[in-house]
Amino acid sequence: MTRIADRRRFLYGSGVVLTAGLAGCLTDEGSDEQDHDDGISDDTEDGPEAVGSDGLVYAFAPDRICILDPADGELVDEITDEFDDESWADPQITSDFERIFIVEESLDQVHVINTETRTHETAIDVGPGVNHIYHPVDDEIWVHADTEGAFYVIDIDALEVSEIVESGLEEEGHGKLLYHEEMGDIGYATNVNDPGIPVIDLGAYERTEFIEFGEVGGTHYKAYSPENGLAYVEYISETVVVDPTTEDIVDEFDFTGGMFLSPEGDRLAIVDGEVYLVDVSDQESDVLGSLAIDGSPSTVRFGPTGETAFVANADSDEIAIIDVEELEEIGRLDAGEITGRNRMAVSGGDYFITPADADDSVAIVDMTTQTVDLVDVGTSVEAIQYVGDSGVGYSGKLR
């Protein structure tokens, strides 16, 4: 199919608890084993003993991995394993929550963390320019190598690269993967160098088609709504809405950016200077409105029931709270200082978690009580992963 796309406020609250006096991640000696069973036990002859990580948060710093208990707002463990100036990005937990795969950008590797034993298992060499990582099927991890415009497929059991899938048309370019369990064995890639989306056969490990949006430009952010079966793809300066079953473009929005789906899958937040809210419960994809957020919004995560949303801001130390139905800001929470051009955040359980790297801390927001624990980890944090059901993100549930 070839289609050329046509172009067409404040109640403040702050409940902050600062967990201080911790110069770094706690070791075995400092953890509260009686209440949480958090300490790493001595290794047995068969290897490290399983202590589990359900409901905990892994915070990746250049020289260590800190493990936090969000319920108590404290550090409970660390993994060092001689880490030194690592450049972490884009962690991906497996569907059984027993492993975290995370990109190490500077060495073009994917590291494997065992959440049952809280140990570092191995590092796997992948292609150059590695960046984003995905888990489209239960026994595989897909990681994109931007320099080659290809996905390296890691076999989870063997912990080695088993396939390389060419995705980008020019064999290069920054790319992402869109998939959902309802799509079966078919996924869709984006690439900043390609004016459309390659169709990827996940079982055959090959690009089979290309859905063209135009003659120039590229694609980047993406989302899929299981409620209406439509895909939403950033193309240059607009969002293209695609019906994957017919490969037709069915709508376009004149805004685009990071995309975040609500827990029920009926609302899609798109961040483009403002936070735009789209009804994705049916085929109409009505734009419900937009909300300007002071401080430059960068990441949106919906609360557990979808009635509220929490917004991390690139130019502000505060987290904005949005009433989704009314599309208005209803509160703010102090989440510590940051550096850099954006502020990432994840959700898990009842928590919204974001680094406060300028404070060498991690902010844990209880989305139900709307209070904050600012946990001192003694170092800057580059990436975060919650162990458990982390709800929705760019494209849907975990699968």
Coordinates of C-alpha atoms in Angstrom, one line a residue:
M1 CA 0.0 0.0 0.0
T2 CA 1.2 3.5 -0.8
R3 CA -0.4 6.5 0.9
I4 CA 1.0 10.0 1.2
A5 CA -0.3 11.4 4.5
D6 CA -2.3 14.7 4.2
R7 CA -1.2 17.5 6.7
R8 CA -4.1 18.5 8.3
R9 CA -5.2 24.7 36.4
F10 CA -3.7 24.6 39.7
L11 CA -4.1 22.9 43.2
Y12 CA -0.7 22.2 44.6
G13 CA 0.0 19.5 47.1
S14 CA 3.3 18.2 48.3
G15 CA 3.8 15.2 50.6
V16 CA 7.5 14.4 50.6
V17 CA 9.4 12.0 52.9
L18 CA 13.2 12.1 52.5
T19 CA 15.0 8.9 53.3
A20 CA 18.4 10.2 54.3
G21 CA 21.6 9.0 55.9
L22 CA 22.4 6.4 53.3
A23 CA 25.6 7.1 51.4
G24 CA 24.9 4.3 48.9
C25 CA 22.9 1.1 48.4
L26 CA 22.6 -1.1 51.6
T27 CA 24.5 -4.3 51.7
D28 CA 23.4 -7.5 53.4
E29 CA 24.3 -6.1 56.8
G30 CA 22.0 -3.1 56.4
S31 CA 19.0 -4.8 55.0
D32 CA 15.9 -5.7 57.1
E33 CA 15.8 -9.4 56.6
Q34 CA 13.3 -10.2 59.3
D35 CA 10.6 -8.0 57.8
H36 CA 11.3 -8.3 54.1
D37 CA 13.7 -11.3 53.6
D38 CA 15.7 -8.9 51.5
G39 CA 19.3 -9.9 52.2
I40 CA 21.2 -12.0 49.8
S41 CA 22.0 -15.3 51.4
D42 CA 25.3 -17.1 51.1
D43 CA 25.8 -18.9 47.9
T44 CA 25.1 -22.6 48.0
E45 CA 26.9 -25.4 46.1
D46 CA 24.3 -25.1 43.4
G47 CA 24.7 -21.3 43.0
P48 CA 23.1 -18.2 44.7
E49 CA 20.0 -18.9 46.7
A50 CA 16.7 -17.5 45.4
V51 CA 15.5 -14.6 47.6
G52 CA 13.1 -13.0 45.1
S53 CA 12.3 -9.5 44.1
D54 CA 8.6 -9.3 43.7
G55 CA 7.4 -5.7 44.1
L56 CA 10.9 -4.3 44.2
V57 CA 12.6 -1.7 42.0
Y58 CA 15.9 -2.1 40.2
A59 CA 17.7 1.2 39.8
F60 CA 20.7 1.1 37.4
A61 CA 23.6 3.4 38.2
P62 CA 27.0 3.5 36.5
D63 CA 28.8 1.5 39.2
R64 CA 26.1 -0.5 40.7
I65 CA 22.5 -1.7 40.6
C66 CA 20.5 -0.6 43.6
I67 CA 17.4 -2.5 44.7
L68 CA 14.6 -0.5 46.4
D69 CA 11.5 -1.5 48.3
P70 CA 8.9 1.1 47.2
A71 CA 6.5 0.1 50.0
D72 CA 8.9 1.2 52.7
G73 CA 10.8 3.8 50.6
E74 CA 14.2 2.3 51.4
L75 CA 17.2 0.6 49.8
V76 CA 17.4 -3.1 50.6
D77 CA 20.2 -4.5 48.4
E78 CA 22.8 -3.9 45.7
I79 CA 24.6 -5.6 42.9
T80 CA 28.1 -4.4 42.1
D81 CA 29.8 -7.1 40.1
E82 CA 32.7 -4.8 39.3
F83 CA 30.5 -2.4 37.3
D84 CA 32.4 0.6 36.2
D85 CA 31.0 3.6 34.4
E86 CA 28.3 1.6 32.6
S87 CA 25.9 3.4 30.3
W88 CA 22.5 1.7 30.9
A89 CA 19.4 2.1 28.8
D90 CA 16.0 0.6 28.3
P91 CA 15.6 -2.3 30.7
Q92 CA 13.1 -5.1 29.7
I93 CA 11.7 -7.6 32.3
T94 CA 10.7 -11.0 31.1
S95 CA 7.0 -12.1 31.2
D96 CA 7.7 -14.4 34.2
F97 CA 9.5 -11.4 36.0
E98 CA 12.6 -13.6 36.7
R99 CA 15.1 -11.7 34.5
I100 CA 15.8 -8.2 33.5
F101 CA 17.6 -7.6 30.2
I102 CA 19.2 -4.2 29.9
V103 CA 21.2 -2.4 27.2
E104 CA 24.7 -1.2 27.9
E105 CA 25.2 1.3 25.2
S106 CA 28.9 2.0 25.4
L107 CA 29.9 -1.6 24.8
D108 CA 27.0 -2.7 22.5
Q109 CA 26.0 -5.3 25.0
V110 CA 22.8 -6.6 26.7
H111 CA 23.3 -7.5 30.4
V112 CA 21.2 -10.1 32.1
I113 CA 20.0 -9.7 35.8
N114 CA 18.4 -12.6 37.6
T115 CA 15.7 -11.2 39.9
E116 CA 15.2 -14.4 41.8
T117 CA 18.8 -14.5 43.0
R118 CA 19.5 -10.8 42.6
T119 CA 22.7 -11.5 40.6
H120 CA 24.3 -10.5 37.4
E121 CA 24.3 -13.5 35.1
T122 CA 26.1 -12.4 31.9
A123 CA 26.6 -9.8 29.2
I124 CA 25.7 -10.6 25.6
D125 CA 27.4 -8.9 22.6
V126 CA 24.9 -7.5 20.1
G127 CA 25.1 -5.2 17.1
P128 CA 26.5 -1.6 17.0
G129 CA 24.5 1.3 18.2
V130 CA 22.3 -0.8 20.5
N131 CA 19.5 1.2 22.1
H132 CA 15.9 -0.1 22.5
I133 CA 14.9 -3.6 23.7
Y134 CA 11.7 -5.6 23.5
H135 CA 10.1 -8.9 24.5
P136 CA 7.5 -9.8 21.8
V137 CA 7.5 -13.6 22.5
D138 CA 8.1 -15.5 25.7
D139 CA 11.4 -17.0 24.9
E140 CA 13.1 -14.1 23.1
I141 CA 14.4 -10.6 23.6
W142 CA 14.7 -8.3 20.6
V143 CA 17.2 -5.5 20.7
H144 CA 17.6 -2.9 18.0
A145 CA 21.1 -2.0 16.7
D146 CA 20.7 1.4 15.1
T147 CA 24.0 1.4 13.1
E148 CA 22.7 -1.6 11.2
G149 CA 18.9 -0.9 11.3
A150 CA 18.4 -4.5 12.5
F151 CA 17.0 -6.4 15.5
Y152 CA 19.3 -8.9 17.3
V153 CA 17.2 -11.7 18.7
I154 CA 18.4 -13.2 22.0
D155 CA 17.3 -16.7 23.0
I156 CA 16.3 -16.4 26.7
D157 CA 17.2 -20.0 27.5
A158 CA 20.6 -20.1 25.8
L159 CA 21.4 -16.4 26.6
E160 CA 22.9 -15.9 23.1
V161 CA 22.0 -14.2 19.8
S162 CA 20.0 -16.6 17.7
E163 CA 18.8 -14.4 14.8
I164 CA 19.4 -11.1 13.2
V165 CA 16.4 -9.4 11.5
E166 CA 16.9 -6.7 9.0
S167 CA 14.3 -4.0 9.5
G168 CA 15.5 -0.6 8.2
L169 CA 15.2 -0.2 4.5
E170 CA 18.7 1.4 4.2
E171 CA 20.2 -1.0 6.8
E172 CA 20.6 1.8 9.3
G173 CA 18.6 4.1 11.5
H174 CA 17.2 4.4 15.0
G175 CA 14.3 2.1 15.4
K176 CA 11.6 0.7 17.6
L177 CA 9.3 -2.4 17.6
L178 CA 5.5 -2.3 17.9
Y179 CA 3.8 -5.5 19.0
H180 CA 0.9 -6.8 21.0
E181 CA -0.3 -10.3 21.8
E182 CA -3.4 -9.6 19.7
M183 CA -1.2 -9.2 16.6
G184 CA 0.0 -12.8 16.8
D185 CA 3.3 -13.3 15.0
I186 CA 3.3 -9.9 13.3
G187 CA 5.0 -6.8 14.5
Y188 CA 5.7 -3.4 13.1
A189 CA 9.0 -1.5 13.2
T190 CA 9.7 2.2 13.1
N191 CA 12.8 3.9 11.8
V192 CA 13.8 7.5 11.7
N193 CA 15.2 7.0 8.2
D194 CA 12.1 5.3 6.6
P195 CA 8.9 7.0 5.6
G196 CA 6.6 4.3 6.9
I197 CA 6.6 1.1 9.0
P198 CA 8.2 -2.3 8.0
V199 CA 6.0 -5.3 8.7
I200 CA 8.0 -7.9 10.7
D201 CA 7.2 -11.6 10.7
L202 CA 8.3 -12.4 14.3
G203 CA 8.3 -16.2 13.7
A204 CA 10.1 -16.1 10.3
Y205 CA 12.5 -13.4 11.5
E206 CA 12.2 -11.2 8.4
R207 CA 10.7 -8.0 7.1
T208 CA 7.9 -9.0 4.8
E209 CA 6.3 -5.7 3.7
F210 CA 6.5 -1.9 4.1
I211 CA 3.5 0.3 4.8
E212 CA 4.4 3.6 3.2
F213 CA 3.3 6.9 4.7
G214 CA 5.0 9.3 2.3
E215 CA 8.1 9.8 0.2
V216 CA 10.4 11.4 2.7
G217 CA 11.0 11.5 6.5
G218 CA 10.9 8.8 9.1
T219 CA 8.9 7.2 11.9
H220 CA 9.7 7.0 15.6
Y221 CA 7.2 6.7 18.6
K222 CA 4.4 4.2 18.3
A223 CA 1.5 2.7 20.3
Y224 CA -1.2 0.1 19.8
S225 CA -4.7 0.1 21.3
P226 CA -6.2 -3.3 21.9
E227 CA -9.6 -1.7 22.4
N228 CA -9.9 -0.5 18.8
G229 CA -7.1 -2.5 17.1
L230 CA -5.4 0.5 15.6
A231 CA -1.7 1.5 15.6
Y232 CA -0.5 5.1 16.2
V233 CA 2.8 6.0 14.7
E234 CA 4.9 9.2 14.8
Y235 CA 5.7 10.4 11.2
I236 CA 7.7 13.6 10.9
S237 CA 5.5 16.1 12.8
E238 CA 2.2 14.2 12.9
T239 CA 0.7 11.0 14.2
V240 CA -0.5 8.5 11.6
V241 CA -3.3 6.1 12.6
V242 CA -3.1 2.8 10.8
D243 CA -5.4 -0.2 10.7
P244 CA -3.0 -3.2 10.7
T245 CA -5.6 -5.6 9.3
T246 CA -6.1 -3.6 6.1
E247 CA -2.8 -1.6 6.2
D248 CA -4.8 1.5 5.5
I249 CA -4.2 5.0 7.0
V250 CA -7.5 5.8 8.7
D251 CA -6.6 9.1 10.4
E252 CA -3.9 11.7 11.1
F253 CA -3.2 14.1 14.0
D254 CA -1.2 17.3 13.6
F255 CA 0.8 16.6 16.7
T256 CA 3.1 13.8 17.8
G257 CA 5.5 12.6 20.5
G258 CA 5.9 10.0 23.2
M259 CA 2.8 7.8 23.6
F260 CA 1.4 6.3 26.8
L261 CA -1.6 4.1 27.1
S262 CA -4.0 4.0 30.1
P263 CA -4.5 0.8 32.1
E264 CA -7.9 0.1 30.5
G265 CA -6.4 0.8 27.1
D266 CA -9.1 3.4 26.3
R267 CA -7.0 6.6 26.6
L268 CA -3.7 7.5 24.9
A269 CA -1.6 10.4 26.1
I270 CA 0.7 11.9 23.5
V271 CA 3.3 14.4 24.7
D272 CA 4.1 17.2 22.2
G273 CA 4.9 20.3 24.2
E274 CA 1.5 19.8 25.8
V275 CA -0.2 16.6 26.9
Y276 CA -2.8 15.5 24.3
L277 CA -5.4 13.0 25.3
V278 CA -7.0 10.7 22.6
D279 CA -10.0 8.4 23.1
V280 CA -8.8 5.1 21.6
S281 CA -11.8 3.0 22.8
D282 CA -13.3 3.0 19.3
Q283 CA -12.5 3.5 15.6
E284 CA -13.1 7.3 15.8
S285 CA -9.9 8.1 17.8
D286 CA -11.4 11.4 19.0
V287 CA -8.9 13.9 20.3
L288 CA -10.4 14.9 23.7
G289 CA -8.2 18.0 24.2
S290 CA -4.7 19.0 25.4
L291 CA -3.2 20.4 28.6
A292 CA -0.2 22.7 28.9
I293 CA 2.0 21.6 31.7
D294 CA 4.5 24.1 33.2
G295 CA 8.0 22.6 33.2
S296 CA 8.1 20.8 29.8
P297 CA 6.3 17.4 30.1
S298 CA 8.4 14.4 29.0
T299 CA 6.8 11.2 30.5
V300 CA 3.2 10.3 31.4
R301 CA 2.1 7.3 33.4
F302 CA -1.6 6.7 34.3
G303 CA -2.6 5.9 37.8
P304 CA -3.8 2.3 38.7
T305 CA -7.4 3.0 37.8
G306 CA -6.8 5.4 34.9
E307 CA -8.6 8.3 36.6
T308 CA -5.4 10.2 37.2
A309 CA -2.1 10.6 35.3
F310 CA 1.3 11.6 36.6
V311 CA 3.6 13.7 34.4
A312 CA 7.4 13.9 34.8
N313 CA 8.8 17.2 33.5
A314 CA 12.1 17.9 31.9
D315 CA 12.5 21.5 33.3
S316 CA 10.9 21.1 36.7
D317 CA 11.6 19.2 39.9
E318 CA 7.9 18.6 40.3
I319 CA 5.5 15.8 39.2
A320 CA 2.2 17.1 37.8
I321 CA -1.0 15.2 38.6
I322 CA -3.8 15.3 36.0
D323 CA -7.5 14.5 36.4
V324 CA -8.0 12.5 33.2
E325 CA -11.7 13.0 32.9
E326 CA -11.6 16.8 33.3
L327 CA -8.2 17.1 31.6
E328 CA -6.9 19.5 34.2
E329 CA -4.0 19.7 36.6
I330 CA -5.0 19.0 40.2
G331 CA -1.7 18.9 42.1
R332 CA 2.1 18.8 42.1
L333 CA 4.6 16.8 44.1
D334 CA 8.3 17.6 44.7
A335 CA 10.3 14.7 43.2
G336 CA 13.9 16.0 43.5
E337 CA 16.2 17.6 41.0
I338 CA 17.3 16.3 37.7
T339 CA 19.8 17.0 35.0
G340 CA 19.5 16.3 31.2
R341 CA 16.9 17.0 28.6
N342 CA 14.1 14.8 29.7
R343 CA 12.9 12.9 32.8
M344 CA 12.1 9.2 32.4
A345 CA 9.6 7.5 34.7
V346 CA 8.1 4.0 35.1
S347 CA 5.0 2.8 36.9
G348 CA 4.5 -0.5 38.8
G349 CA 1.9 -1.5 41.3
D350 CA 0.6 1.7 42.9
Y351 CA 3.9 3.5 42.3
F352 CA 5.3 6.1 39.8
I353 CA 9.1 6.0 40.0
T354 CA 11.5 8.5 38.5
P355 CA 15.2 9.3 39.0
A356 CA 16.3 12.5 40.8
D357 CA 19.9 12.2 39.5
A358 CA 21.0 15.6 40.6
D359 CA 20.1 14.6 44.2
D360 CA 21.6 11.1 43.8
S361 CA 18.1 9.8 44.7
V362 CA 15.1 8.0 43.3
A363 CA 11.6 9.5 43.8
I364 CA 8.9 6.9 44.6
V365 CA 5.4 8.4 44.2
D366 CA 2.5 6.5 45.8
M367 CA -0.1 7.2 43.2
T368 CA -3.0 6.4 45.6
T369 CA -2.0 8.6 48.5
Q370 CA -0.1 11.1 46.2
T371 CA 2.9 11.2 48.5
V372 CA 6.6 10.9 47.8
D373 CA 9.6 9.0 49.2
L374 CA 12.8 10.5 48.0
V375 CA 15.3 7.7 48.5
D376 CA 19.0 8.5 48.7
V377 CA 21.0 6.0 46.6
G378 CA 24.3 7.9 46.7
T379 CA 24.7 8.0 42.9
S380 CA 22.9 9.1 39.8
V381 CA 20.5 6.6 38.2
E382 CA 20.1 6.1 34.5
A383 CA 17.3 3.4 34.2
I384 CA 14.7 1.9 36.4
Q385 CA 12.7 -1.4 36.3
Y386 CA 9.8 -2.5 38.5
V387 CA 9.6 -6.2 39.2
G388 CA 6.0 -7.2 38.7
D389 CA 3.0 -6.0 36.7
S390 CA 4.2 -2.6 35.4
G391 CA 0.9 -1.9 33.7
V392 CA 1.2 -0.1 30.4
G393 CA 3.7 2.1 28.6
Y394 CA 4.3 2.9 25.0
S395 CA 2.2 0.2 23.4
G396 CA 0.2 -1.9 25.8
K397 CA 0.7 -4.6 28.4
L398 CA 3.9 -6.4 28.9
R399 CA 3.3 -8.7 25.9

